[in-house]
Structure formats: C-alpha cells, structure tokens
XYZ file of N, CA, C and O in Angstrom:
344
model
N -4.319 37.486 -13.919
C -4.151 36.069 -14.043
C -3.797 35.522 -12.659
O -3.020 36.104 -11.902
N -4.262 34.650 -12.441
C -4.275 33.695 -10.747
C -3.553 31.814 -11.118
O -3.290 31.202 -12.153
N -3.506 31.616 -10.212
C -2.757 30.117 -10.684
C -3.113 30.076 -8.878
O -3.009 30.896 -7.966
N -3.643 28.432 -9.007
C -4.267 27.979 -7.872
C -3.446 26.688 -7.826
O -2.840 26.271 -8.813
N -3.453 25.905 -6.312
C -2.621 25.164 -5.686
C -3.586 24.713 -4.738
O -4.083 25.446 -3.883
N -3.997 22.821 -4.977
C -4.649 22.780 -3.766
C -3.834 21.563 -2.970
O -3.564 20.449 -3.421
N -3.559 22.038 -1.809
C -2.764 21.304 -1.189
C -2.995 20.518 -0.230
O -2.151 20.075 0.549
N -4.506 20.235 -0.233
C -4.714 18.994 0.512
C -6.002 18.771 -0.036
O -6.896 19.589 0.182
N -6.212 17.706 -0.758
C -4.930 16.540 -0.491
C -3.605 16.539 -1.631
O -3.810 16.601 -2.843
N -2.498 16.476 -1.146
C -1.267 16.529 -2.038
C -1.815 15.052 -2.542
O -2.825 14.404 -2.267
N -0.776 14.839 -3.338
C -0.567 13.630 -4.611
C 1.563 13.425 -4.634
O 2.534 14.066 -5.035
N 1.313 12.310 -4.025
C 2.960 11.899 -3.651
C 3.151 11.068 -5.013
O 2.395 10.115 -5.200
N 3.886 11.307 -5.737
C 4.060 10.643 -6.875
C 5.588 9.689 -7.044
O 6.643 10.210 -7.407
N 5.493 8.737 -6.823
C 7.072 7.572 -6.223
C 6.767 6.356 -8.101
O 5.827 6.073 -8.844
N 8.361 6.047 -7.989
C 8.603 5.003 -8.503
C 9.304 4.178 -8.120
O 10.374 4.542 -7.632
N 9.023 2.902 -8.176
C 9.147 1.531 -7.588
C 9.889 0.901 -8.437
O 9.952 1.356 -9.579
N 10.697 -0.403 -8.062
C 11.137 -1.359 -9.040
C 10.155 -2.382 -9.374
O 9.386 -2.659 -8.453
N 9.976 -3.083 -10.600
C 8.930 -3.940 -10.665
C 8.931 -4.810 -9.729
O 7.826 -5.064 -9.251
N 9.891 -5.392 -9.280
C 10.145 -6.328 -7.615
C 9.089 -6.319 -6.833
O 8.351 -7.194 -6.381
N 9.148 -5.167 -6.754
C 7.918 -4.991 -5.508
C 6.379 -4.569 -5.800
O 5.642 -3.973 -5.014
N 6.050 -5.030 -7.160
C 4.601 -4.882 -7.719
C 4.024 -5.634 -7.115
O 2.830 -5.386 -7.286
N 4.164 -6.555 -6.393
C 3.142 -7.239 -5.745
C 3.071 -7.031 -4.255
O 2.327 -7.590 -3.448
N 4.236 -5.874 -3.998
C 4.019 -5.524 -2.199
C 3.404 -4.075 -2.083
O 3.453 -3.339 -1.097
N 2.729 -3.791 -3.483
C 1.684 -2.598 -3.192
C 0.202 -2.573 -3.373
O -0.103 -2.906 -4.518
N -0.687 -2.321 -2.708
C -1.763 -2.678 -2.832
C -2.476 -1.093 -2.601
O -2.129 -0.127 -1.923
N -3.727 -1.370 -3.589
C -4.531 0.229 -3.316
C -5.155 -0.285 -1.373
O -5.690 -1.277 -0.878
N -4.603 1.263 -0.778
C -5.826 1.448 0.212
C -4.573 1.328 1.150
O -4.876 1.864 2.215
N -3.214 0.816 1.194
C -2.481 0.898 2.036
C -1.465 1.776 2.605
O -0.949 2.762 2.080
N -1.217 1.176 3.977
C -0.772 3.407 4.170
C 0.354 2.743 4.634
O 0.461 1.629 5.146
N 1.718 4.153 4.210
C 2.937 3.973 4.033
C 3.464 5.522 4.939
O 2.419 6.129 5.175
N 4.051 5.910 5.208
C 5.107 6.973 5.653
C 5.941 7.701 4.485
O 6.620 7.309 3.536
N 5.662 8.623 4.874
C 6.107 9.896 3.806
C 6.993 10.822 5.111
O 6.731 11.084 6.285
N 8.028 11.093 4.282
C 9.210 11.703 5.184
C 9.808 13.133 4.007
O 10.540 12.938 3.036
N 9.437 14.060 4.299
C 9.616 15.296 3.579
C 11.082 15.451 3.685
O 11.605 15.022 4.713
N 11.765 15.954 2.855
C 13.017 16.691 2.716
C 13.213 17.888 3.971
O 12.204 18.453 4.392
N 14.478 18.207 4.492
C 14.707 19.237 5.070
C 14.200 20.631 4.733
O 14.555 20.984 3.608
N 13.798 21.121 5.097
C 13.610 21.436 7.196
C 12.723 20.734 7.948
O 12.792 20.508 9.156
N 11.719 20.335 7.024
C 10.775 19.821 7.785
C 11.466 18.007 8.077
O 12.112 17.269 7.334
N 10.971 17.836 9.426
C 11.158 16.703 9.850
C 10.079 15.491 10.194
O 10.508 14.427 10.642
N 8.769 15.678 9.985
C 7.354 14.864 10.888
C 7.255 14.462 9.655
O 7.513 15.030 8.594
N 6.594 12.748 10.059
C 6.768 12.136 9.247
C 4.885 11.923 9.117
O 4.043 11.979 10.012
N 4.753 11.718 7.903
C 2.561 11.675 7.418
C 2.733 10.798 6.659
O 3.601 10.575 5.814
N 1.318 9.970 7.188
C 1.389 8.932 6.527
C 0.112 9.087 5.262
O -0.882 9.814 5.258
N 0.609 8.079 4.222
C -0.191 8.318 2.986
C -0.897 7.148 2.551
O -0.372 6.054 2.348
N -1.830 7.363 2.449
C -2.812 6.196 1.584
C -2.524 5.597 -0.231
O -2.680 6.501 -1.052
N -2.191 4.398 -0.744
C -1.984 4.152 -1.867
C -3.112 4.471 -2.794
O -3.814 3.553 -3.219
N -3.302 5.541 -3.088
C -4.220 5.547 -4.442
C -4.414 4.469 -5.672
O -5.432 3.813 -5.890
N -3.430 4.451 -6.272
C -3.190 4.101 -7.881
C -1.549 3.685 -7.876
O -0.564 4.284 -7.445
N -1.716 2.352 -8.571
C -0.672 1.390 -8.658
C -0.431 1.421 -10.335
O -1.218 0.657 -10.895
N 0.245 1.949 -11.025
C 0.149 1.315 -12.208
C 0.438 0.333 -13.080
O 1.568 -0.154 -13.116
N -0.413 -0.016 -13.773
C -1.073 -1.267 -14.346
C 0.569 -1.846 -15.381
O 1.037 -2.983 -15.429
N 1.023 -0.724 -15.994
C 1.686 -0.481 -16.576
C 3.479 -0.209 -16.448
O 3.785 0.930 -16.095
N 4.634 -1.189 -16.716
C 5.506 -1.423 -16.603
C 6.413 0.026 -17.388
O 5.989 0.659 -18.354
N 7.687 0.276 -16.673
C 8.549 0.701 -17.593
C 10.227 0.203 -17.936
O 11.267 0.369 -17.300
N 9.913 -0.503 -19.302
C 10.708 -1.575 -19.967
C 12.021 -0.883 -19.041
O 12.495 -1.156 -17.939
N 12.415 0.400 -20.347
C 13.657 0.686 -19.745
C 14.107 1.160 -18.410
O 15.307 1.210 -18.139
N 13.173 1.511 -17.562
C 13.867 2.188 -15.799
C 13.594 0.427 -15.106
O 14.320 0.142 -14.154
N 12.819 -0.416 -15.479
C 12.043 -1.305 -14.796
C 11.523 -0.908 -13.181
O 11.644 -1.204 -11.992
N 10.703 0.201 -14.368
C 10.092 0.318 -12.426
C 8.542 0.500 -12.517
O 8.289 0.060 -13.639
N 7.547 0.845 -12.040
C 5.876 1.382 -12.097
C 5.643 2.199 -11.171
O 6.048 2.069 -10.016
N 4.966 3.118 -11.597
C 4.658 4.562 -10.507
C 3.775 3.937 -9.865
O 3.249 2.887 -10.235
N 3.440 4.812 -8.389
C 2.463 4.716 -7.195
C 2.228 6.120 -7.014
O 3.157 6.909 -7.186
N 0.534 6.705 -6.527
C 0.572 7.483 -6.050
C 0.144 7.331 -5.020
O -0.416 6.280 -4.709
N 0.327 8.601 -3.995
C -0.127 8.250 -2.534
C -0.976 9.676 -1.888
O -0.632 10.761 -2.355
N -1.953 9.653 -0.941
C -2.334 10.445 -0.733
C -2.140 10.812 0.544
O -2.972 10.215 1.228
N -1.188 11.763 1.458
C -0.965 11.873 2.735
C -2.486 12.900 2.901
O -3.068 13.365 1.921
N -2.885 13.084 4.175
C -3.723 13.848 4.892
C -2.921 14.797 5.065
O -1.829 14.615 5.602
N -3.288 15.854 4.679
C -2.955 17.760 4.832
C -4.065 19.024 5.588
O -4.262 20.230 5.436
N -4.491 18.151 6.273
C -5.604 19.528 6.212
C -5.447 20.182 6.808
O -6.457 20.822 7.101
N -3.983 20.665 7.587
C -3.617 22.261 8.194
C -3.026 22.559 7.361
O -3.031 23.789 7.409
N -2.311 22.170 6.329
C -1.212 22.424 5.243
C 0.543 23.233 5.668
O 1.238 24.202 5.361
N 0.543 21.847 6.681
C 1.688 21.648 7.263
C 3.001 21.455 6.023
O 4.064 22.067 5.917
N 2.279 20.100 4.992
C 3.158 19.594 4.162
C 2.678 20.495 2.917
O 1.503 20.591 2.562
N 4.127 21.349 2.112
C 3.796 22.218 1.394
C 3.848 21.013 0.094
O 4.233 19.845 0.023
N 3.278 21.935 -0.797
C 3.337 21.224 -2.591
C 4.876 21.274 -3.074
O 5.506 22.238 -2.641
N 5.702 20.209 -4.064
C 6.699 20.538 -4.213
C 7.979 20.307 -3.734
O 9.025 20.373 -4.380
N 7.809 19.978 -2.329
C 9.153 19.334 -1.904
C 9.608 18.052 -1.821
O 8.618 17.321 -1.786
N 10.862 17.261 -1.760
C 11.184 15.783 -1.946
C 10.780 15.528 -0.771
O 10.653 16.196 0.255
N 10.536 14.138 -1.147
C 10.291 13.397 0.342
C 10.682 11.524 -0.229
O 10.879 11.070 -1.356
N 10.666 11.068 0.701
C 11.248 9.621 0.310
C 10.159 8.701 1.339
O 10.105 8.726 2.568
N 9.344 7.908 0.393
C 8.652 6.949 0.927
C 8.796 5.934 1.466
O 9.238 5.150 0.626
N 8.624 5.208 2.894
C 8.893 3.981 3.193
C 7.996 2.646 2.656
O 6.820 2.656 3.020
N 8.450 1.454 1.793
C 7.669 0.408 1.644
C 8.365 -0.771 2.170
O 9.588 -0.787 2.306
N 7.540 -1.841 2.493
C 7.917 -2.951 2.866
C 9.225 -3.577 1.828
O 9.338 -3.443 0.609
N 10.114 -4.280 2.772
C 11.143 -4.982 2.205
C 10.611 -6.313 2.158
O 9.996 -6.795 3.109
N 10.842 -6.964 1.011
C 10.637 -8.689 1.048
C 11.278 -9.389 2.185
O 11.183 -10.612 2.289
C-alpha cells in the first residue's frame, strides 16, 4: 500500500471574517508565511472564495495557491496569511 502527496501545487486553506468578503477577489496574490523553522515568505494566488457564509464562526473559507516547484514549502505545516486591512 502507497499513499501519495502532491506538493506543488499546495492548497492553503484560511478562514476569514465575513468583514472582509469583499476584500477578496479570485486571481489575487497574498503572502503566505510558514510556521517555524522555516522563515521565506511565498506568495499565493486566490483560488476560490466561498460563496457560502458560516452563521455560527461568521467567517468564509479562501483557498490559495502558493508556487512550490522545488518543494521548499512542505504539506501540513501552519502558516498565517497576510490580507488587506480596510
């Protein structure tokens, strides 16, 4: 048995407050900052905004797609996204 991992392109998966549903747009690139050890910061393209609210957190997922193709940034670790402030 094998179990496969493809890691570029990763899939950054963030949640937002509804606040800022209108300061995300598909196609726009944001900064992705990995958790320790690693320190270099990659930037990611907005995939998919969802359409779809959540009552109780009040927030909507984003995914993002950073560029990997030495596979610098492993699968799996935190990282904290930068978005525009109002």
């Amino acid at each position: 048995m094998a179990q496969l991992a493809q890691i570029d392109p990763l899939h950054v998966e963030v949640f937002l407050p509804t606040a800022m549903y209108d300061q995300v747009a598909k196609g726009q690139v944001e900064k992705v900052c990995p958790a320790a050890p690693l320190s270099e910061e990659y930037d990611a393209m907005v995939i998919v905004g969802d359409k779809v609210f959540d009552a109780a957190s009040d927030t909507f997922g984003v995914r993002l797609v950073p560029a990997n193709p030495e596979g610098k940034l492993p699968a799996g670790i935190d990282c904290t996204v930068s978005f525009p402030q109002p």
